[in-house]
mmCIF file of C-alpha atoms in Angstrom:
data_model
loop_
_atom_site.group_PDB
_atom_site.id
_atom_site.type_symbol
_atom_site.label_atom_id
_atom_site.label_comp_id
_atom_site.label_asym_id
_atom_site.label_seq_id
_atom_site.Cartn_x
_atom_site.Cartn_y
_atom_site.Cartn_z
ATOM 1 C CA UNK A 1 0.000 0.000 0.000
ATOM 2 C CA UNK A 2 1.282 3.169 -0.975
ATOM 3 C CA UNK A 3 0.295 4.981 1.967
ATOM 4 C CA UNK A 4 1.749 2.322 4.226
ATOM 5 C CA UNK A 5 5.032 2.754 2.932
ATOM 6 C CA UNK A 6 5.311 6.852 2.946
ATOM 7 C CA UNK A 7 4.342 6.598 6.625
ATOM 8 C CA UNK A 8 7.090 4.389 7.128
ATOM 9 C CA UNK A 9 9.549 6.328 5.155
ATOM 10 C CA UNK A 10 8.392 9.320 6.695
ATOM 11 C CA UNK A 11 8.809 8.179 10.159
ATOM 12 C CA UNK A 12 11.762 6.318 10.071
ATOM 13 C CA UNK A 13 13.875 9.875 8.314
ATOM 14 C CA UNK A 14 12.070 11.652 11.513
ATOM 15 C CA UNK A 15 13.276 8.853 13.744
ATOM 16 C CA UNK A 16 16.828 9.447 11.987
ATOM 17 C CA UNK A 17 16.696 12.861 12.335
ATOM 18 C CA UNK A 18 16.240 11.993 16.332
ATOM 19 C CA UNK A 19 19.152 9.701 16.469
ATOM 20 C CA UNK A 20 21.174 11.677 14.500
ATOM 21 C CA UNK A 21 20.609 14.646 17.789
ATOM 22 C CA UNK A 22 20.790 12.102 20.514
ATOM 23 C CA UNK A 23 24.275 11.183 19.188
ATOM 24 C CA UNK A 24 25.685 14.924 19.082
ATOM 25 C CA UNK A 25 23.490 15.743 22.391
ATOM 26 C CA UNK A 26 24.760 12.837 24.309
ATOM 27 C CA UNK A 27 28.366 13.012 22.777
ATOM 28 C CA UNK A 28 28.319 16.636 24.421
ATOM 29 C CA UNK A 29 26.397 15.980 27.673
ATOM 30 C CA UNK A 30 29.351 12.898 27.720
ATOM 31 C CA UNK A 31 32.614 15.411 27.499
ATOM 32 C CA UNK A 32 31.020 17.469 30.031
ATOM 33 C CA UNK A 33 30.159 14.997 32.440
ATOM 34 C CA UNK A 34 32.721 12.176 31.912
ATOM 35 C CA UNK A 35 35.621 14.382 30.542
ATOM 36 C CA UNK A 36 35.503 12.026 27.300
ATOM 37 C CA UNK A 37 32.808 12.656 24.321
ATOM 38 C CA UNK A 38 32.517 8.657 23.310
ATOM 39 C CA UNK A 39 33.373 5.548 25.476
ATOM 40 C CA UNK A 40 31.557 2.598 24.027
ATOM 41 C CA UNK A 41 28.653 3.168 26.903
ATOM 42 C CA UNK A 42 26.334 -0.061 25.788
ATOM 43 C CA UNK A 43 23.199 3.276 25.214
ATOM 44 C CA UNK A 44 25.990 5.120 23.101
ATOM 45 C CA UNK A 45 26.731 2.101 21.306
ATOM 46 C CA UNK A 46 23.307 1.135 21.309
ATOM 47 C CA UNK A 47 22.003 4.576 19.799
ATOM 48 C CA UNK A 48 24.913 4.515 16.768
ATOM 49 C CA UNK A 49 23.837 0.949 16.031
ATOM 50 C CA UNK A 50 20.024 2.198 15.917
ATOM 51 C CA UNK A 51 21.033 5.057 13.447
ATOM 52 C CA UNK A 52 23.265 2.971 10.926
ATOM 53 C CA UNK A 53 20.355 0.687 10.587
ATOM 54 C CA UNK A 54 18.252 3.877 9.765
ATOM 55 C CA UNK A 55 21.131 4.820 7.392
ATOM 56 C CA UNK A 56 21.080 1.412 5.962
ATOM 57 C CA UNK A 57 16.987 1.690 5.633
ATOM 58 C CA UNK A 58 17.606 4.537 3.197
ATOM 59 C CA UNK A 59 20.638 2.741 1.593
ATOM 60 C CA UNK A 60 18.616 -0.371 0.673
ATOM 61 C CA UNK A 61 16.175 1.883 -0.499
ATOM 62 C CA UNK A 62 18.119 3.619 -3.150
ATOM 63 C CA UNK A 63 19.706 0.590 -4.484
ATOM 64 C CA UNK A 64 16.532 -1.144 -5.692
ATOM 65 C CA UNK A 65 15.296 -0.252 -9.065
ATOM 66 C CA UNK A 66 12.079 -1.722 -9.253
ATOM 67 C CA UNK A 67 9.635 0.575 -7.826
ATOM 68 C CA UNK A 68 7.276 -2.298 -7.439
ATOM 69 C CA UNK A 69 9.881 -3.973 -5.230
ATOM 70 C CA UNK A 70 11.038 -1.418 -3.169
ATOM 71 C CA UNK A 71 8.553 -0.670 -0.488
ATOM 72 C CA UNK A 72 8.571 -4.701 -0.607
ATOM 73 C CA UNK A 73 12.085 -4.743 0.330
ATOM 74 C CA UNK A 74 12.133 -1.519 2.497
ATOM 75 C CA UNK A 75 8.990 -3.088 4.380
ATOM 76 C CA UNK A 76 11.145 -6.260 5.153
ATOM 77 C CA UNK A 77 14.149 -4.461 6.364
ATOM 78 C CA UNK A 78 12.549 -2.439 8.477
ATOM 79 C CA UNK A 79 10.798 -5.424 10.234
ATOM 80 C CA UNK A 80 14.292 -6.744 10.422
ATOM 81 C CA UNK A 81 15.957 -3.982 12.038
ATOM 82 C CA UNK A 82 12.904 -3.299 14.645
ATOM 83 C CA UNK A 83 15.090 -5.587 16.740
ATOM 84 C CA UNK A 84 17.823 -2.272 16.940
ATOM 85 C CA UNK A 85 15.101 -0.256 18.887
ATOM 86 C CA UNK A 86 15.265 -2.127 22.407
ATOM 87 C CA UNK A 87 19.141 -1.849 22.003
ATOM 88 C CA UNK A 88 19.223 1.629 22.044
#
């Protein structure tokens, strides 16, 4: 379904967007409090992981041709990489 799969492309560049600021905003909050910006905390490392698999969503995205396909595909990674969000 076509709206189906602009909701889900939609929220998962918001949902980017959001990782993308807890990164920088913990990476800060981190130097101030700990003296060091990034030190493989399991929620830092659990955060990055969460936005290369958004990264990857878009990615996967681009690469297939077939616009019949892709929200196919898309659909199925992001199912996949649901498992990221309790990690983070």
């Amino acid at each position: 379904r076509p709206f189906c799969d602009h909701l889900s492309l939609s929220s998962i560049a918001v949902a980017s967007v959001l990782a993308a600021y807890t990164l920088v905003s913990g990476s800060a909050w981190a130097a101030e409090s700990w003296g060091v910006a990034w030190n493989w905390d399991p929620r830092e490392t659990g955060v990055l992981l969460l936005f290369i698999g958004y990264l990857a969503y878009f990615a996967l995205r681009a690469s297939v041709s077939d616009p019949d396909r892709k929200p196919v595909v898309a659909a199925t990674y992001a199912v996949a990489a649901f498992v990221l969000v309790p990690l983070s």
